[in-house]
Coordinates of C-alpha atoms in Angstrom, one line a residue:
X525 CA 82.4 6.1 -44.2
X526 CA 83.6 9.5 -45.5
X527 CA 80.6 11.7 -44.6
X528 CA 81.1 14.7 -42.3
X529 CA 79.3 14.5 -39.0
X530 CA 78.4 17.0 -36.3
X531 CA 77.6 16.1 -32.6
X532 CA 74.0 16.5 -31.3
X533 CA 75.0 19.6 -29.3
X534 CA 76.2 21.1 -32.4
X535 CA 73.0 20.4 -34.2
X536 CA 70.9 21.8 -31.2
X537 CA 73.1 25.0 -31.1
X538 CA 72.4 25.5 -35.0
X539 CA 68.7 25.1 -34.1
X540 CA 68.8 27.4 -31.3
X541 CA 70.7 30.0 -33.4
X542 CA 68.1 29.8 -36.1
X543 CA 65.2 30.3 -33.6
X544 CA 66.9 33.1 -32.0
X545 CA 67.6 34.8 -35.3
X546 CA 63.9 34.5 -36.2
X547 CA 63.1 36.8 -33.3
X548 CA 60.1 34.7 -32.2
X549 CA 60.2 36.5 -28.8
X550 CA 56.5 37.5 -28.5
X551 CA 53.8 35.7 -30.4
X552 CA 50.1 35.3 -29.6
X553 CA 49.0 31.6 -30.2
X554 CA 45.5 30.0 -30.1
X555 CA 45.6 26.5 -28.7
X556 CA 43.8 24.0 -26.4
X557 CA 45.0 23.0 -23.0
X558 CA 45.6 19.3 -23.3
X559 CA 47.3 18.9 -19.8
X560 CA 48.0 21.2 -16.9
X561 CA 50.0 20.7 -13.8
X562 CA 51.5 23.0 -11.1
X563 CA 54.6 21.7 -9.3
X564 CA 55.5 22.4 -5.7
X565 CA 57.5 25.5 -6.7
X566 CA 54.4 27.0 -8.3
X567 CA 55.6 26.7 -11.8
X568 CA 52.8 25.6 -14.4
X569 CA 53.5 23.2 -17.0
X570 CA 51.0 22.8 -20.0
X571 CA 50.7 20.6 -22.9
X572 CA 49.1 22.8 -25.7
X573 CA 47.5 21.0 -28.5
X574 CA 45.5 21.8 -31.8
X575 CA 43.1 19.4 -33.3
X576 CA 41.6 19.1 -36.8
X577 CA 38.0 20.4 -37.6
X578 CA 36.5 17.1 -36.5
X579 CA 38.3 17.3 -33.2
X580 CA 39.4 13.8 -33.6
X581 CA 43.0 14.1 -34.6
X582 CA 46.0 16.2 -33.2
X583 CA 47.6 18.3 -36.0
X584 CA 50.1 20.2 -33.6
X585 CA 51.4 19.9 -30.0
X586 CA 53.9 21.8 -27.9
X587 CA 55.2 22.1 -24.4
X588 CA 54.6 25.4 -22.6
X589 CA 55.2 26.7 -19.0
X590 CA 54.4 29.7 -16.9
X591 CA 56.9 30.8 -14.4
X592 CA 55.7 30.9 -10.8
X593 CA 55.8 34.6 -10.3
X594 CA 53.9 35.2 -13.6
X595 CA 51.4 32.3 -13.0
X596 CA 50.3 33.7 -9.8
X597 CA 49.2 37.0 -11.5
X598 CA 47.7 35.3 -14.7
X599 CA 45.8 32.8 -12.6
X600 CA 44.0 35.5 -10.6
X601 CA 43.4 37.6 -13.8
X602 CA 42.0 34.8 -15.7
X603 CA 39.7 33.3 -13.1
X604 CA 38.3 36.8 -11.9
X605 CA 37.5 37.6 -15.6
X606 CA 36.0 34.3 -16.7
X607 CA 34.7 33.1 -13.4
X608 CA 36.6 29.8 -13.9
X609 CA 40.2 28.3 -13.3
X610 CA 42.5 27.4 -16.0
X611 CA 41.8 23.6 -16.7
X612 CA 42.1 21.0 -19.4
X613 CA 39.8 21.3 -22.4
X614 CA 39.8 25.0 -22.5
X615 CA 40.8 26.9 -25.6
X616 CA 43.1 29.8 -24.9
X617 CA 44.8 32.8 -26.5
X618 CA 48.3 33.0 -24.9
X619 CA 51.3 35.3 -25.6
X620 CA 54.5 33.1 -25.9
X621 CA 58.1 33.4 -26.5
X622 CA 59.9 30.5 -28.2
X623 CA 62.8 29.1 -26.5
X624 CA 65.1 26.2 -27.6
X625 CA 67.6 24.7 -25.1
X626 CA 70.2 22.2 -26.0
X627 CA 69.2 19.9 -23.3
X628 CA 65.5 20.3 -22.9
X629 CA 64.6 21.1 -26.5
X630 CA 61.7 23.4 -27.8
X631 CA 59.4 25.0 -25.2
X632 CA 57.0 27.9 -25.0
X633 CA 57.2 30.4 -22.3
X634 CA 53.8 32.0 -21.6
X635 CA 53.9 35.7 -20.4
X636 CA 50.3 36.8 -21.0
X637 CA 46.7 35.4 -21.5
X638 CA 43.5 36.8 -23.1
X639 CA 40.5 35.6 -21.0
X640 CA 38.0 37.2 -23.5
X641 CA 39.0 34.6 -26.2
X642 CA 38.2 31.8 -23.8
X643 CA 34.8 33.3 -23.0
X644 CA 34.1 33.7 -26.6
X645 CA 34.9 30.0 -27.2
X646 CA 32.6 28.8 -24.3
X647 CA 29.8 31.0 -25.7
X648 CA 30.4 29.5 -29.2
X649 CA 30.2 26.0 -27.9
X650 CA 26.9 26.9 -26.1
X651 CA 25.4 28.4 -29.2
X652 CA 26.3 25.2 -31.1
X653 CA 24.5 23.1 -28.5
X654 CA 21.5 25.3 -28.6
X655 CA 21.5 25.2 -32.5
X656 CA 21.7 21.4 -32.5
X657 CA 18.8 21.1 -30.1
X658 CA 16.8 23.4 -32.1
X659 CA 17.6 21.6 -35.4
X660 CA 16.6 18.2 -33.8
X661 CA 13.3 19.8 -32.7
X662 CA 13.7 18.9 -29.0
X663 CA 14.5 22.2 -27.5
X664 CA 10.9 23.0 -26.4
X665 CA 9.6 19.6 -25.6
X666 CA 10.0 19.7 -21.8
X667 CA 8.5 23.2 -21.7
X668 CA 5.5 22.0 -23.5
X669 CA 4.6 19.5 -20.6
X670 CA 2.1 20.7 -18.1
X671 CA 3.4 21.2 -14.7
X672 CA 0.9 19.9 -12.1
X673 CA -0.9 22.4 -9.9
X674 CA 0.6 20.6 -7.0
X675 CA 4.0 19.1 -7.4
X676 CA 4.0 16.7 -4.4
X677 CA 6.1 13.7 -5.5
X678 CA 9.5 15.0 -6.4
X679 CA 12.6 13.3 -7.9
X680 CA 15.7 15.1 -6.9
X681 CA 19.0 15.1 -8.7
X682 CA 21.8 16.5 -6.6
X683 CA 24.8 15.5 -4.7
X684 CA 23.9 14.4 -1.2
X685 CA 26.4 16.4 0.4
X686 CA 25.6 19.6 -1.3
X687 CA 24.4 22.5 0.9
X688 CA 21.8 23.4 -1.7
X689 CA 20.2 20.0 -1.4
X690 CA 20.1 20.4 2.4
X691 CA 18.6 23.8 2.2
X692 CA 16.0 22.5 -0.5
X693 CA 14.8 19.6 1.9
X694 CA 14.8 21.7 4.9
X695 CA 12.7 24.3 3.3
X696 CA 10.1 21.7 2.0
X697 CA 9.8 19.8 5.3
X698 CA 9.3 23.1 7.3
X699 CA 6.9 25.1 5.0
X700 CA 4.6 27.2 6.8
X701 CA 1.5 25.7 5.4
X702 CA 2.1 22.1 6.8
X703 CA 2.0 20.8 3.2
X704 CA 3.7 17.3 3.1
X705 CA 6.0 16.6 0.1
X706 CA 7.3 13.1 -0.9
X707 CA 10.9 13.4 -2.3
X708 CA 13.6 10.9 -3.2
X709 CA 17.2 11.7 -4.0
X710 CA 18.8 10.3 -7.2
X711 CA 22.5 10.9 -6.2
X712 CA 24.8 12.4 -8.8
X713 CA 28.1 14.2 -9.3
X714 CA 27.3 17.8 -10.0
X715 CA 30.7 19.1 -11.2
X716 CA 33.9 17.9 -13.0
X717 CA 34.5 15.4 -15.8
X718 CA 32.1 12.8 -14.3
X719 CA 29.2 15.2 -13.8
X720 CA 27.6 14.7 -17.3
X721 CA 27.5 11.0 -17.3
X722 CA 26.3 11.0 -13.6
X723 CA 23.5 13.4 -14.3
X724 CA 22.3 11.5 -17.5
X725 CA 22.4 8.1 -15.4
X726 CA 20.3 9.7 -12.7
X727 CA 17.6 10.8 -15.4
X728 CA 17.6 7.2 -16.7
X729 CA 17.1 5.9 -13.2
X730 CA 14.1 8.2 -12.8
X731 CA 12.6 7.3 -16.1
X732 CA 11.9 3.8 -14.6
X733 CA 9.8 5.3 -12.0
X734 CA 8.3 8.2 -14.1
X735 CA 4.7 7.1 -13.5
X736 CA 5.1 7.8 -9.8
X737 CA 6.7 11.2 -9.7
X738 CA 5.1 14.6 -10.7
X739 CA 8.3 16.4 -11.6
X740 CA 12.2 16.3 -11.5
X741 CA 14.2 19.0 -9.6
X742 CA 17.8 19.4 -10.7
X743 CA 19.6 21.4 -7.9
X744 CA 23.1 22.3 -6.7
X745 CA 24.5 25.1 -4.6
X746 CA 26.1 27.3 -7.2
X747 CA 29.8 27.5 -7.8
X748 CA 32.4 28.7 -10.3
X749 CA 31.4 28.9 -14.0
X750 CA 33.8 26.1 -14.7
X751 CA 32.1 23.9 -12.1
X752 CA 28.8 24.4 -14.1
X753 CA 30.1 23.5 -17.5
X754 CA 28.4 20.1 -17.4
X755 CA 25.0 22.0 -17.5
X756 CA 25.9 23.3 -20.9
X757 CA 26.5 19.8 -22.1
X758 CA 24.6 18.6 -25.1
X759 CA 23.7 15.2 -23.7
X760 CA 22.6 16.6 -20.5
X761 CA 20.3 19.2 -22.2
X762 CA 19.1 16.5 -24.8
X763 CA 18.0 14.1 -21.9
X764 CA 16.2 16.9 -20.0
X765 CA 14.4 18.3 -23.2
X766 CA 13.0 14.8 -24.0
X767 CA 12.2 13.7 -20.5
X768 CA 8.5 12.8 -19.9
X769 CA 8.3 14.6 -16.6
X770 CA 8.6 18.4 -16.1
X771 CA 12.1 19.3 -15.1
X772 CA 12.8 22.2 -12.7
X773 CA 16.2 23.6 -12.4
X774 CA 17.9 25.4 -9.5
X775 CA 21.5 25.1 -10.3
X776 CA 22.8 28.3 -8.7
X777 CA 23.8 30.5 -11.7
X778 CA 23.8 34.1 -10.7
X779 CA 25.1 35.8 -13.9
X780 CA 23.4 33.8 -16.8
X781 CA 21.5 30.7 -17.7
X782 CA 22.9 27.4 -18.6
X783 CA 21.6 25.3 -21.6
X784 CA 20.0 22.9 -19.0
X785 CA 18.0 26.0 -17.7
X786 CA 16.9 27.0 -21.3
X787 CA 15.5 23.5 -22.2
X788 CA 13.9 22.7 -18.6
X789 CA 10.2 23.2 -18.0
X790 CA 10.9 25.8 -15.3
X791 CA 14.1 27.6 -14.5
X792 CA 14.8 29.1 -11.1
X793 CA 18.1 30.5 -9.8
X794 CA 18.8 28.5 -6.6
X795 CA 17.6 25.3 -4.8
X796 CA 15.7 27.6 -2.1
X797 CA 14.0 29.4 -4.9
X798 CA 12.8 26.0 -6.4
X799 CA 11.6 25.0 -2.8
X800 CA 9.8 28.3 -2.4
X801 CA 8.2 28.0 -5.9
X802 CA 6.9 24.4 -5.1
X803 CA 5.6 25.5 -1.8
X804 CA 3.9 28.7 -3.0
X805 CA 2.4 26.8 -6.0
X806 CA 0.9 24.2 -3.5
X807 CA -0.3 26.9 -1.3
X808 CA -2.0 28.8 -4.0
X809 CA -3.9 25.6 -5.0
X810 CA -4.9 25.0 -1.5
X811 CA -6.1 28.6 -1.3
X812 CA -7.9 28.1 -4.7
X813 CA -9.5 25.0 -3.1
X814 CA -10.5 26.9 0.1
X815 CA -12.1 29.7 -2.0
X816 CA -14.1 27.3 -4.2
X817 CA -15.2 25.5 -1.0
X818 CA -16.3 28.8 0.6
X819 CA -18.2 29.8 -2.6
X820 CA -19.9 26.3 -2.7
X821 CA -20.9 26.6 0.9
X822 CA -22.3 30.1 0.3
X823 CA -24.2 28.8 -2.7
X824 CA -25.5 25.9 -0.8
X825 CA -26.6 28.1 2.0
X826 CA -28.4 30.4 -0.3
X827 CA -30.1 27.5 -2.2
X828 CA -31.3 26.3 1.2
X829 CA -32.8 29.5 2.1
X830 CA -34.5 29.7 -1.3
X831 CA -35.9 26.3 -0.9
X832 CA -37.0 27.1 2.7
X833 CA -38.9 30.2 1.4
X834 CA -40.5 28.1 -1.2
X835 CA -41.6 25.6 1.4
X836 CA -43.1 28.4 3.6
X837 CA -45.1 29.8 0.7
X838 CA -46.4 26.3 -0.2
X839 CA -47.3 25.9 3.5
X840 CA -49.4 29.1 3.5
X841 CA -51.3 28.1 0.4
X842 CA -51.8 24.4 1.0
X843 CA -52.2 24.0 4.6
X844 CA -55.9 25.3 4.6
X845 CA -56.7 23.1 1.5
X846 CA -55.2 20.1 3.2
X847 CA -57.2 20.8 6.4
X848 CA -60.5 21.0 4.5
X849 CA -59.7 17.9 2.5
X850 CA -58.8 16.0 5.8
X851 CA -62.1 17.2 7.4
X852 CA -64.1 16.0 4.4
X853 CA -62.4 12.6 4.5
X854 CA -62.9 12.2 8.1
X855 CA -66.6 12.8 7.8
X856 CA -66.7 10.3 5.1
X857 CA -64.8 7.8 7.1
X858 CA -67.2 8.2 10.1
X859 CA -70.2 7.6 7.8
X860 CA -68.5 4.4 6.6
X861 CA -67.7 3.2 10.1
X862 CA -71.5 3.8 11.1
X863 CA -72.5 1.5 8.2
X864 CA -69.9 -1.0 8.8
X865 CA -71.9 -3.5 11.2
X866 CA -74.7 -3.7 8.7
X867 CA -72.4 -4.2 5.7
X868 CA -70.5 -6.9 7.4
X869 CA -73.7 -8.7 8.6
X870 CA -75.0 -8.8 5.0
X871 CA -71.6 -10.0 3.8
X872 CA -71.6 -12.8 6.4
X873 CA -75.2 -13.7 5.5
X874 CA -74.5 -14.0 1.8
X875 CA -71.2 -15.9 2.5
X876 CA -73.0 -18.5 4.7
X877 CA -75.8 -19.2 2.2
X878 CA -73.0 -19.6 -0.5
X879 CA -71.1 -22.0 1.7
X880 CA -74.1 -24.1 2.3
X881 CA -74.9 -24.4 -1.4
X882 CA -71.3 -25.3 -2.1
X883 CA -71.5 -27.9 0.6
X884 CA -74.5 -29.6 -1.0
X885 CA -73.0 -29.6 -4.3
X886 CA -69.8 -31.1 -3.0
X887 CA -71.8 -34.1 -1.3
X888 CA -73.6 -34.8 -4.5
X889 CA -70.5 -34.7 -6.6
X890 CA -68.8 -36.9 -4.2
X891 CA -71.6 -39.5 -4.3
X892 CA -71.6 -39.6 -8.1
X893 CA -67.8 -39.9 -8.2
X894 CA -67.9 -42.9 -5.8
X895 CA -70.6 -44.6 -7.8
X896 CA -68.6 -44.1 -11.0
X897 CA -65.4 -45.5 -9.6
X898 CA -67.3 -48.5 -8.1
X899 CA -68.6 -49.4 -11.7
X900 CA -65.3 -48.9 -13.2
X901 CA -63.7 -51.2 -10.5
X902 CA -66.3 -53.9 -11.3
X903 CA -65.3 -53.6 -15.0
X904 CA -61.5 -54.0 -14.2
X905 CA -62.3 -57.0 -12.0
X906 CA -64.2 -58.8 -14.7
X907 CA -61.4 -58.0 -17.3
X908 CA -58.8 -59.3 -14.9
X909 CA -60.6 -62.6 -14.3
X910 CA -60.6 -63.2 -18.2
X911 CA -57.1 -62.0 -18.9
X912 CA -55.2 -65.0 -17.7
X913 CA -57.4 -67.4 -19.8
X914 CA -56.7 -65.4 -22.9
X915 CA -53.0 -65.2 -22.1
X916 CA -52.7 -69.0 -21.5
X917 CA -54.5 -69.9 -24.7
X918 CA -52.3 -67.5 -26.8
X919 CA -49.2 -69.0 -25.2
X920 CA -50.4 -72.7 -26.0
X921 CA -50.9 -71.8 -29.6
X922 CA -47.5 -70.2 -29.9
X923 CA -45.9 -73.3 -28.2
X924 CA -47.8 -75.7 -30.7
X925 CA -46.5 -73.7 -33.6
X926 CA -42.9 -73.7 -32.3
X927 CA -43.1 -77.5 -31.8
X928 CA -44.3 -78.1 -35.3
X929 CA -41.5 -75.8 -36.7
X930 CA -38.9 -77.8 -34.7
X931 CA -40.1 -81.0 -35.9
X932 CA -40.1 -80.0 -39.6
X933 CA -36.6 -78.7 -39.3
X934 CA -35.1 -81.7 -37.3
X935 CA -32.0 -82.8 -39.1
X936 CA -32.7 -86.5 -38.2
X937 CA -36.0 -86.2 -40.1
X938 CA -34.4 -84.5 -42.9
X939 CA -31.9 -87.4 -43.2
X940 CA -34.7 -89.8 -43.1
X941 CA -36.4 -88.2 -46.0
X942 CA -33.2 -88.7 -48.1
X943 CA -31.2 -85.6 -47.6
X944 CA -27.6 -85.6 -46.5
X945 CA -25.3 -83.0 -44.5
X946 CA -21.9 -82.1 -45.7
X947 CA -19.2 -80.7 -43.3
X948 CA -15.9 -79.0 -44.0
X949 CA -13.6 -78.6 -40.9
X950 CA -16.5 -79.4 -38.7
X951 CA -18.6 -76.7 -40.2
X952 CA -21.8 -77.3 -42.2
X953 CA -21.5 -76.4 -45.8
X954 CA -24.4 -74.3 -46.8
X955 CA -23.2 -73.0 -50.2
X956 CA -20.5 -74.1 -52.9
X957 CA -18.5 -70.9 -52.0
X958 CA -17.4 -72.4 -48.7
X959 CA -15.4 -75.0 -50.7
X960 CA -12.4 -75.1 -53.1
X961 CA -10.5 -77.8 -55.0
X962 CA -8.4 -80.0 -52.7
X963 CA -10.7 -79.7 -49.7
X964 CA -11.7 -82.7 -47.6
X965 CA -15.3 -83.0 -46.8
X966 CA -17.5 -85.4 -44.7
X967 CA -21.0 -86.2 -45.8
X968 CA -23.5 -87.6 -43.3
X969 CA -26.4 -89.9 -44.1
X970 CA -29.1 -91.3 -42.0
X971 CA -27.1 -94.5 -41.4
X972 CA -23.5 -93.3 -41.6
X973 CA -20.9 -91.1 -42.9
X974 CA -18.5 -90.9 -45.9
X975 CA -15.2 -88.7 -46.6
X976 CA -14.2 -87.4 -49.9
X977 CA -11.7 -85.0 -51.6
X978 CA -13.1 -82.1 -53.7
X979 CA -11.7 -82.3 -57.3
X980 CA -13.9 -79.9 -58.9
X981 CA -16.0 -76.9 -57.9
X982 CA -18.7 -75.5 -60.2
X983 CA -21.2 -72.9 -59.5
X984 CA -24.8 -73.1 -61.0
X985 CA -25.9 -70.0 -62.9
X986 CA -28.8 -68.3 -61.4
X987 CA -32.0 -68.7 -63.0
X988 CA -33.7 -65.6 -64.3

């Protein structure tokens, strides 16, 4: 083949020359950190990417690095300004120089970084989450729930090893009012890539027991801003906003509020602040109960005094009247007692006379009743003597009638009178419908029998 060819080294040298001639030695570039790693020598290697507007597809990609001596300074500067370390997923504005080496190819050497750009991007994402929650109409839903006066049954979302969780529980258990709280930990990862899904999963577990708990407490012991990015997550905020129980946050932000704080029912800075809030709220309610109890006691005491005064007044007015009435009734009773023997004697005399009259009437009535029953028995006895004779005569007449009927219907007597009896298959033929042509019949006379075959069956017309 006659085409002229150059070596790969020659090609790479040409590319290097073109890049060097372009003077791309100091360019500010906006990109997203796709990967980041630091080797043992302290050099930082990055994979910078750019995605399309949907965020689903890469449109550009380049390798970059920060030399160890420069990385130590940029790292401290970035973290002190933003409150978070350089990590994957952050959008950064970096000053780079473009280098091309014949062996390693194209690479970007980062010499500076602008942390304000990253802070602006995080703020933008946070605003987008808040705007989306507002458009969906859920941002105020949890705030609209009424927080119980006493939050005594608490579902806690936290890491079991977090210092904030230990402080929260210790403060609840050792409150100065002796109030007993029931709490249950729903463990979750509170920072890193797994935090968002872990917090949402804990909320879903609590949802299954939502009828038992009074509220949900979401706590952690603070940390760097990057460690708290999960609380700006749309899905964490979305689940908190629509949760059926009031959510109280004590995440540990000292500088500003997270999206989770903004959608929660109640936002407090730290876990200990949440514990103090719950304790003081319960104590205030107990104080209110004590005040109401005191007021009710005083009202009852006053009412008793008023009623006692009324009773005393009634006593002064009615005691003389009652005494007079009792004296009058006592006199009347003594009069009745004096008349009692005479009255009793009269009542007994009248009762004795009445009993004697009643006794005479009873004796007379008994005699009349006995005489009547005696006559009735005589009548029954006479009727019973005649009854068998009448029954026997009636039975004898009935037997004579049956005997005559039997004799008149005796088949032998009928045969003697010239009648005959015809049988088919052993059955007496009573009408012509019992026979058909071809049947064999037997006819019985007084002095014998005959057999015949039916050749013709003819029914007689009924006479009108």
